[in-house]
CSV table of C-alpha atoms in Angstrom, one decimal:
chain,number,residue,atom,x,y,z
W,71,MET,CA,-88.3,-18.6,46.1
W,72,ILE,CA,-90.3,-20.9,43.8
W,73,TRP,CA,-87.1,-21.6,41.8
W,74,ALA,CA,-85.2,-22.6,45.0
W,75,ILE,CA,-88.0,-25.0,46.1
W,76,SER,CA,-88.3,-26.8,42.8
W,77,MET,CA,-84.5,-26.9,42.3
W,78,LEU,CA,-84.1,-28.5,45.8
W,79,ILE,CA,-87.0,-31.0,45.5
W,80,ALA,CA,-86.3,-32.1,41.9
W,81,GLY,CA,-82.5,-32.1,42.4
W,82,GLY,CA,-82.8,-34.1,45.7
W,83,LEU,CA,-85.1,-36.7,44.2
W,84,PHE,CA,-82.9,-37.1,41.1
W,85,ALA,CA,-79.6,-37.4,43.1
W,86,GLY,CA,-81.2,-39.7,45.7
W,87,GLY,CA,-82.6,-41.9,42.9
W,88,ALA,CA,-79.3,-42.0,41.0
W,89,VAL,CA,-77.3,-42.8,44.2
W,90,SER,CA,-79.8,-45.6,45.0
W,91,ILE,CA,-79.4,-47.2,41.6
W,92,ALA,CA,-75.6,-46.9,42.0
W,93,LEU,CA,-75.6,-48.4,45.5
W,94,GLU,CA,-78.4,-51.0,45.1
W,95,ARG,CA,-78.9,-52.0,41.5
W,96,ILE,CA,-75.3,-51.8,40.1
W,97,PRO,CA,-73.9,-54.5,42.4
W,98,ALA,CA,-76.9,-56.8,41.6
W,99,TRP,CA,-76.6,-56.2,37.9
W,100,ARG,CA,-72.8,-56.6,37.9
W,101,GLY,CA,-73.2,-60.1,39.5
W,102,ALA,CA,-76.1,-61.3,37.4
W,103,ASP,CA,-75.8,-63.5,34.3
W,104,LEU,CA,-76.4,-61.6,31.1
W,105,GLU,CA,-80.0,-62.9,30.5
W,106,GLY,CA,-81.0,-62.1,34.1
W,107,PHE,CA,-79.4,-58.7,33.8
W,108,LYS,CA,-81.2,-57.9,30.5
W,109,ILE,CA,-84.6,-58.7,32.1
W,110,ALA,CA,-84.0,-56.8,35.3
W,111,PHE,CA,-82.5,-53.9,33.5
W,112,ALA,CA,-85.5,-53.6,31.2
W,113,HIS,CA,-87.9,-53.6,34.1
W,114,THR,CA,-86.0,-50.8,35.9
W,115,LEU,CA,-85.8,-48.8,32.7
W,116,ARG,CA,-89.5,-49.0,32.3
W,117,ARG,CA,-90.1,-47.4,35.7
W,118,VAL,CA,-87.1,-45.1,35.9
W,119,ASP,CA,-86.9,-43.8,32.3
W,120,PRO,CA,-89.8,-41.4,32.4
W,121,LEU,CA,-89.1,-40.1,35.9
W,122,GLN,CA,-85.3,-39.5,36.1
W,123,PRO,CA,-85.0,-37.4,32.9
W,124,ALA,CA,-88.1,-35.4,33.9
W,125,LEU,CA,-86.4,-34.6,37.3
W,126,VAL,CA,-83.2,-33.6,35.6
W,127,VAL,CA,-85.0,-31.3,33.2
W,128,VAL,CA,-86.9,-29.7,36.1
W,129,SER,CA,-83.7,-29.3,38.1
W,130,LEU,CA,-81.9,-27.7,35.1
W,131,ILE,CA,-84.7,-25.2,34.4
W,132,SER,CA,-85.1,-24.4,38.2
W,133,THR,CA,-81.3,-23.8,38.7
W,134,ILE,CA,-81.2,-21.6,35.6
W,135,GLY,CA,-84.3,-19.7,36.9
W,136,PHE,CA,-82.7,-19.4,40.3
W,137,ALA,CA,-79.3,-18.2,38.9
W,138,LEU,CA,-81.1,-15.5,36.8
W,139,SER,CA,-83.0,-14.3,39.9
W,140,GLU,CA,-79.9,-14.1,42.1
W,141,GLU,CA,-76.7,-12.1,42.1
W,142,ASP,CA,-73.0,-12.5,42.9
W,143,ALA,CA,-71.8,-15.8,44.4
W,144,ALA,CA,-75.3,-17.5,44.6
W,145,ARG,CA,-75.7,-16.9,40.8
W,146,VAL,CA,-72.3,-18.4,40.0
W,147,VAL,CA,-72.8,-21.5,42.2
W,148,ALA,CA,-76.3,-22.0,40.7
W,149,ALA,CA,-74.9,-21.6,37.2
W,150,LEU,CA,-72.3,-24.3,38.1
W,151,SER,CA,-75.1,-26.5,39.4
W,152,ALA,CA,-77.1,-26.0,36.2
W,153,ALA,CA,-74.0,-26.9,34.1
W,154,GLY,CA,-73.8,-30.1,36.1
W,155,PHE,CA,-77.4,-31.0,35.4
W,156,LEU,CA,-76.9,-30.1,31.8
W,157,ILE,CA,-73.9,-32.5,31.6
W,158,VAL,CA,-76.0,-35.2,33.1
W,159,LEU,CA,-78.9,-34.6,30.7
W,160,VAL,CA,-76.7,-34.4,27.5
W,161,GLY,CA,-74.4,-37.2,28.6
W,162,SER,CA,-77.4,-39.5,29.4
W,163,GLY,CA,-79.1,-38.8,26.1
W,164,ALA,CA,-75.9,-39.0,23.9
W,165,LEU,CA,-74.1,-41.9,25.6
W,166,LEU,CA,-76.2,-43.9,28.0
W,167,VAL,CA,-79.6,-44.0,26.1
W,168,PRO,CA,-78.1,-45.6,22.9
W,169,ILE,CA,-76.4,-48.2,25.1
W,170,GLN,CA,-79.7,-48.9,26.9
W,171,ARG,CA,-81.5,-49.4,23.6
W,172,ARG,CA,-78.9,-51.8,22.3
W,173,LEU,CA,-78.9,-53.8,25.6
W,174,VAL,CA,-82.7,-54.1,25.7
W,175,ALA,CA,-83.0,-54.9,22.0
W,176,ALA,CA,-80.2,-57.4,21.8
W,177,GLU,CA,-81.2,-60.9,20.6
W,178,PRO,CA,-80.6,-63.8,23.1
W,179,ASP,CA,-77.9,-65.2,20.8
W,180,ALA,CA,-76.1,-61.9,20.5
W,181,GLY,CA,-72.4,-62.1,21.3
W,182,SER,CA,-71.7,-62.2,25.0
W,183,PRO,CA,-68.5,-60.2,24.8
W,184,GLU,CA,-70.4,-57.3,23.1
W,185,LEU,CA,-73.2,-57.4,25.7
W,186,GLU,CA,-70.7,-57.6,28.5
W,187,SER,CA,-68.9,-54.6,27.1
W,188,LEU,CA,-72.2,-52.6,26.8
W,189,ARG,CA,-73.2,-53.5,30.4
W,190,ALA,CA,-69.8,-52.5,31.7
W,191,ARG,CA,-70.0,-49.2,29.8
W,192,TRP,CA,-73.5,-48.4,31.1
W,193,LEU,CA,-72.6,-49.2,34.7
W,194,ARG,CA,-69.5,-47.0,34.4
W,195,GLY,CA,-71.5,-44.3,32.8
W,196,HIS,CA,-74.1,-44.4,35.5
W,197,VAL,CA,-71.5,-44.1,38.2
W,198,ILE,CA,-70.1,-41.0,36.5
W,199,ARG,CA,-73.7,-39.6,36.1
W,200,THR,CA,-74.3,-40.2,39.8
W,201,VAL,CA,-71.2,-38.3,40.8
W,202,VAL,CA,-71.9,-35.3,38.6
W,203,GLY,CA,-75.6,-35.3,39.6
W,204,LEU,CA,-74.7,-35.4,43.3
W,205,ALA,CA,-72.2,-32.6,42.8
W,206,ALA,CA,-74.8,-30.5,41.0
W,207,PHE,CA,-77.4,-31.1,43.7
W,208,VAL,CA,-74.9,-30.1,46.5
W,209,LEU,CA,-74.1,-27.0,44.5
W,210,ALA,CA,-77.8,-26.2,44.2
W,211,VAL,CA,-78.2,-26.6,48.0
W,212,VAL,CA,-75.1,-24.3,48.6
W,213,ALA,CA,-76.6,-21.7,46.2
W,214,ALA,CA,-79.9,-21.8,47.9
W,215,VAL,CA,-78.3,-21.2,51.3
W,216,MET,CA,-76.1,-18.3,50.2
S,210,MET,CA,-77.0,-16.4,58.3
S,211,SER,CA,-73.9,-17.4,60.3
S,212,ALA,CA,-71.3,-19.7,58.8
S,213,ALA,CA,-72.3,-22.5,61.4
S,214,LEU,CA,-76.0,-22.1,60.5
S,215,ARG,CA,-75.1,-22.2,56.8
S,216,LEU,CA,-73.2,-25.4,57.3
S,217,MET,CA,-76.0,-27.0,59.2
S,218,THR,CA,-78.5,-26.0,56.5
S,219,VAL,CA,-76.4,-27.4,53.7
S,220,ALA,CA,-76.0,-30.7,55.6
S,221,MET,CA,-79.7,-30.8,56.4
S,222,LEU,CA,-80.9,-30.2,52.9
S,223,ALA,CA,-78.3,-32.3,51.1
S,224,THR,CA,-78.8,-35.4,53.3
S,225,GLY,CA,-82.6,-34.8,53.4
S,226,GLY,CA,-82.8,-34.6,49.6
S,227,LEU,CA,-80.7,-37.8,49.2
S,228,PHE,CA,-82.7,-39.7,51.8
S,229,THR,CA,-86.0,-38.6,50.3
S,230,GLY,CA,-84.8,-39.4,46.8
S,231,GLY,CA,-83.7,-42.9,47.9
S,232,VAL,CA,-87.0,-43.7,49.6
S,233,VAL,CA,-89.0,-42.4,46.6
S,234,TRP,CA,-86.8,-44.5,44.3
S,235,TYR,CA,-87.7,-47.6,46.3
S,236,ALA,CA,-91.4,-46.7,46.2
S,237,TRP,CA,-91.3,-46.0,42.5
S,238,GLU,CA,-89.0,-48.7,41.2
S,239,ARG,CA,-88.4,-51.6,43.6
S,240,ILE,CA,-91.9,-51.9,45.0
S,241,TRP,CA,-93.4,-52.0,41.6
S,242,ILE,CA,-91.0,-54.8,40.5
S,243,TRP,CA,-91.2,-56.7,43.8
S,244,ARG,CA,-95.0,-56.8,43.6
S,245,ARG,CA,-94.7,-58.7,40.3
S,246,LEU,CA,-92.0,-61.2,41.3
S,247,GLU,CA,-92.7,-64.7,42.4
S,248,LEU,CA,-92.1,-65.1,46.2
S,249,SER,CA,-88.9,-67.1,45.7
S,250,ALA,CA,-87.4,-64.4,43.4
S,251,TYR,CA,-88.7,-61.7,45.7
S,252,ALA,CA,-87.1,-63.2,48.8
S,253,VAL,CA,-83.7,-63.3,47.0
S,254,ASP,CA,-83.9,-59.8,45.6
S,255,PHE,CA,-85.3,-58.2,48.8
S,256,ARG,CA,-82.6,-59.8,50.9
S,257,ARG,CA,-79.8,-58.6,48.6
S,258,SER,CA,-81.4,-55.1,48.5
S,259,LEU,CA,-81.4,-54.9,52.3
S,260,ARG,CA,-77.7,-55.6,52.4
S,261,LYS,CA,-77.0,-52.4,50.3
S,262,ALA,CA,-79.7,-50.0,51.3
S,263,ASP,CA,-80.0,-50.8,55.0
S,264,PRO,CA,-77.0,-49.0,56.2
S,265,ALA,CA,-77.1,-46.1,53.7
S,266,LEU,CA,-80.7,-44.8,54.2
S,267,PRO,CA,-80.8,-44.8,58.0
S,268,ILE,CA,-77.4,-43.1,58.1
S,269,LEU,CA,-78.7,-40.3,55.8
S,270,LEU,CA,-81.8,-40.0,58.0
S,271,VAL,CA,-79.8,-39.6,61.2
S,272,ILE,CA,-77.4,-37.1,59.7
S,273,CYS,CA,-80.3,-35.1,58.4
S,274,ALA,CA,-82.1,-35.1,61.7
S,275,THR,CA,-79.0,-34.1,63.6
S,276,ALA,CA,-78.3,-31.3,61.2
S,277,THR,CA,-81.9,-30.2,61.5
S,278,ALA,CA,-81.6,-30.1,65.3
S,279,GLY,CA,-78.5,-27.9,64.8
S,280,PHE,CA,-80.5,-25.7,62.4
S,281,ALA,CA,-83.5,-25.4,64.9
S,282,TRP,CA,-81.1,-24.6,67.7
S,283,GLN,CA,-79.7,-21.6,65.8
S,284,THR,CA,-82.9,-20.2,64.4
S,285,SER,CA,-86.1,-18.9,66.0
S,286,GLY,CA,-89.8,-18.4,65.2
S,287,ALA,CA,-91.4,-20.1,62.2
S,288,ALA,CA,-88.0,-21.5,61.0
S,289,ARG,CA,-87.5,-23.3,64.3
S,290,THR,CA,-91.1,-24.5,64.5
S,291,LEU,CA,-91.0,-26.0,61.0
S,292,ALA,CA,-87.6,-27.6,61.6
S,293,ALA,CA,-88.8,-29.1,64.9
S,294,THR,CA,-91.8,-30.5,63.1
S,295,GLY,CA,-89.5,-31.9,60.4
S,296,ILE,CA,-87.4,-33.6,63.2
S,297,GLY,CA,-90.7,-35.1,64.6
S,298,VAL,CA,-91.6,-36.5,61.2
S,299,LEU,CA,-88.1,-37.9,60.7
S,300,ALA,CA,-88.3,-39.5,64.2
S,301,VAL,CA,-91.6,-41.1,63.3
S,302,ILE,CA,-89.9,-42.6,60.2
S,303,LEU,CA,-87.0,-43.9,62.1
S,304,VAL,CA,-88.9,-45.4,65.0
S,305,SER,CA,-91.6,-46.9,62.8
S,306,SER,CA,-88.9,-48.4,60.6
S,307,ILE,CA,-87.3,-50.0,63.6
S,308,VAL,CA,-90.6,-51.2,65.1
S,309,LEU,CA,-92.5,-52.3,61.9
S,310,ALA,CA,-90.0,-52.8,59.0
S,311,GLU,CA,-87.0,-54.2,60.8
S,312,PRO,CA,-88.8,-57.4,62.1
S,313,ILE,CA,-89.9,-58.0,58.5
S,314,ASN,CA,-86.4,-57.3,57.1
S,315,ASN,CA,-85.0,-59.8,59.7
S,316,GLU,CA,-87.4,-62.5,58.6
S,317,PHE,CA,-85.6,-62.4,55.2
S,318,ARG,CA,-82.1,-61.5,56.4
S,319,ARG,CA,-81.6,-64.3,58.9
S,320,ARG,CA,-82.5,-67.1,56.5
S,321,PRO,CA,-80.1,-68.4,53.8
S,322,GLU,CA,-80.5,-66.8,50.4
S,323,GLY,CA,-83.4,-68.3,48.5
S,324,VAL,CA,-85.3,-69.5,51.5
S,325,VAL,CA,-88.8,-68.0,51.7
S,326,PRO,CA,-90.0,-67.1,55.2
S,327,PRO,CA,-93.4,-68.5,56.2
S,328,ASP,CA,-96.2,-66.0,55.5
S,329,ALA,CA,-94.0,-64.2,53.0
S,330,GLU,CA,-96.8,-62.9,50.9
S,331,ARG,CA,-98.3,-61.1,54.0
S,332,LEU,CA,-94.9,-59.7,55.0
S,333,ARG,CA,-94.4,-58.4,51.4
S,334,ARG,CA,-97.8,-56.7,51.5
S,335,ILE,CA,-97.2,-55.1,55.0
S,336,TRP,CA,-93.7,-53.9,54.0
S,337,ARG,CA,-95.0,-52.4,50.8
S,338,ARG,CA,-97.8,-50.5,52.5
S,339,PHE,CA,-95.5,-49.4,55.2
S,340,HIS,CA,-92.9,-48.1,52.8
S,341,LEU,CA,-95.4,-46.1,50.8
S,342,VAL,CA,-96.5,-44.4,54.1
S,343,ARG,CA,-92.8,-43.8,55.0
S,344,THR,CA,-92.3,-42.3,51.5
S,345,ALA,CA,-95.1,-39.8,52.0
S,346,LEU,CA,-93.7,-38.9,55.4
S,347,ALA,CA,-90.2,-38.4,54.0
S,348,LEU,CA,-91.6,-36.1,51.3
S,349,ALA,CA,-93.5,-34.1,53.9
S,350,ALA,CA,-90.4,-33.9,56.1
S,351,PHE,CA,-88.2,-32.6,53.2
S,352,ALA,CA,-90.9,-30.1,52.3
S,353,LEU,CA,-90.9,-28.9,55.9
S,354,LEU,CA,-87.1,-28.5,56.0
S,355,ILE,CA,-87.1,-26.5,52.7
S,356,THR,CA,-89.9,-24.2,54.1
S,357,ALA,CA,-88.0,-23.8,57.3
S,358,VAL,CA,-85.0,-22.5,55.4
S,359,SER,CA,-87.1,-20.0,53.6
S,360,TYR,CA,-88.0,-18.5,57.1
S,361,ALA,CA,-84.4,-18.5,58.4
């Protein structure tokens, strides 16, 4: 029971946060000039960076715990959900975090085409992360209801 | 659990989680940043933010409350009581958002971008406090829904 509760709360908060960034921040960042984007992006990272990874880790551990405590279809669906959260965690760490660091550390006179490309890659990566995180959360809900 | 109840439960928890996550994100990220912005920058950012979030969050809330009503209809005992309490909390969020937050949102929405409404500092403070209360209520409602499922 405890695994289900923590999986649903952490998964819901993570997915809701990721969707909000995709819906609210991405259009604003896409339309901003590069300097304005860098400042706003750094502010958001400062707030979101400790929370979102922590929620993914709790979601991952909880779905694994839930899968191990269940049988049959619920176990399979929870395992798929855990795989989704794992993809989000590894993908964020391996692909998005290095882009974030380069974006925030870039000098003001850094080449615009390079920064534009980094911004486009991060925004695209976040949309993919949101879709995978959302799918993983819905799978966690389905597993809990089985 | 019947197939219909299962469907209602999935809809209730999925939309409830997304709604709560979205509201918490605003409380954790946007409010913190808005508090530090100059009023002119705040007016622009808040107005743009309303355009995106305004339809999404209330829609999620209404779907969640509707699915919770379906869940309560098909359950009994503690599950029904907890779900009904959850609907009550969601209703409080919806009604208070319309009564308290919407007039503030409109103050920013109906003006051209960059125009700061009179008394904007007070509006920002009231909106921030209201949103923090709404966030606590959303977390409580989601916890009630999860607990209701455990009794179903």
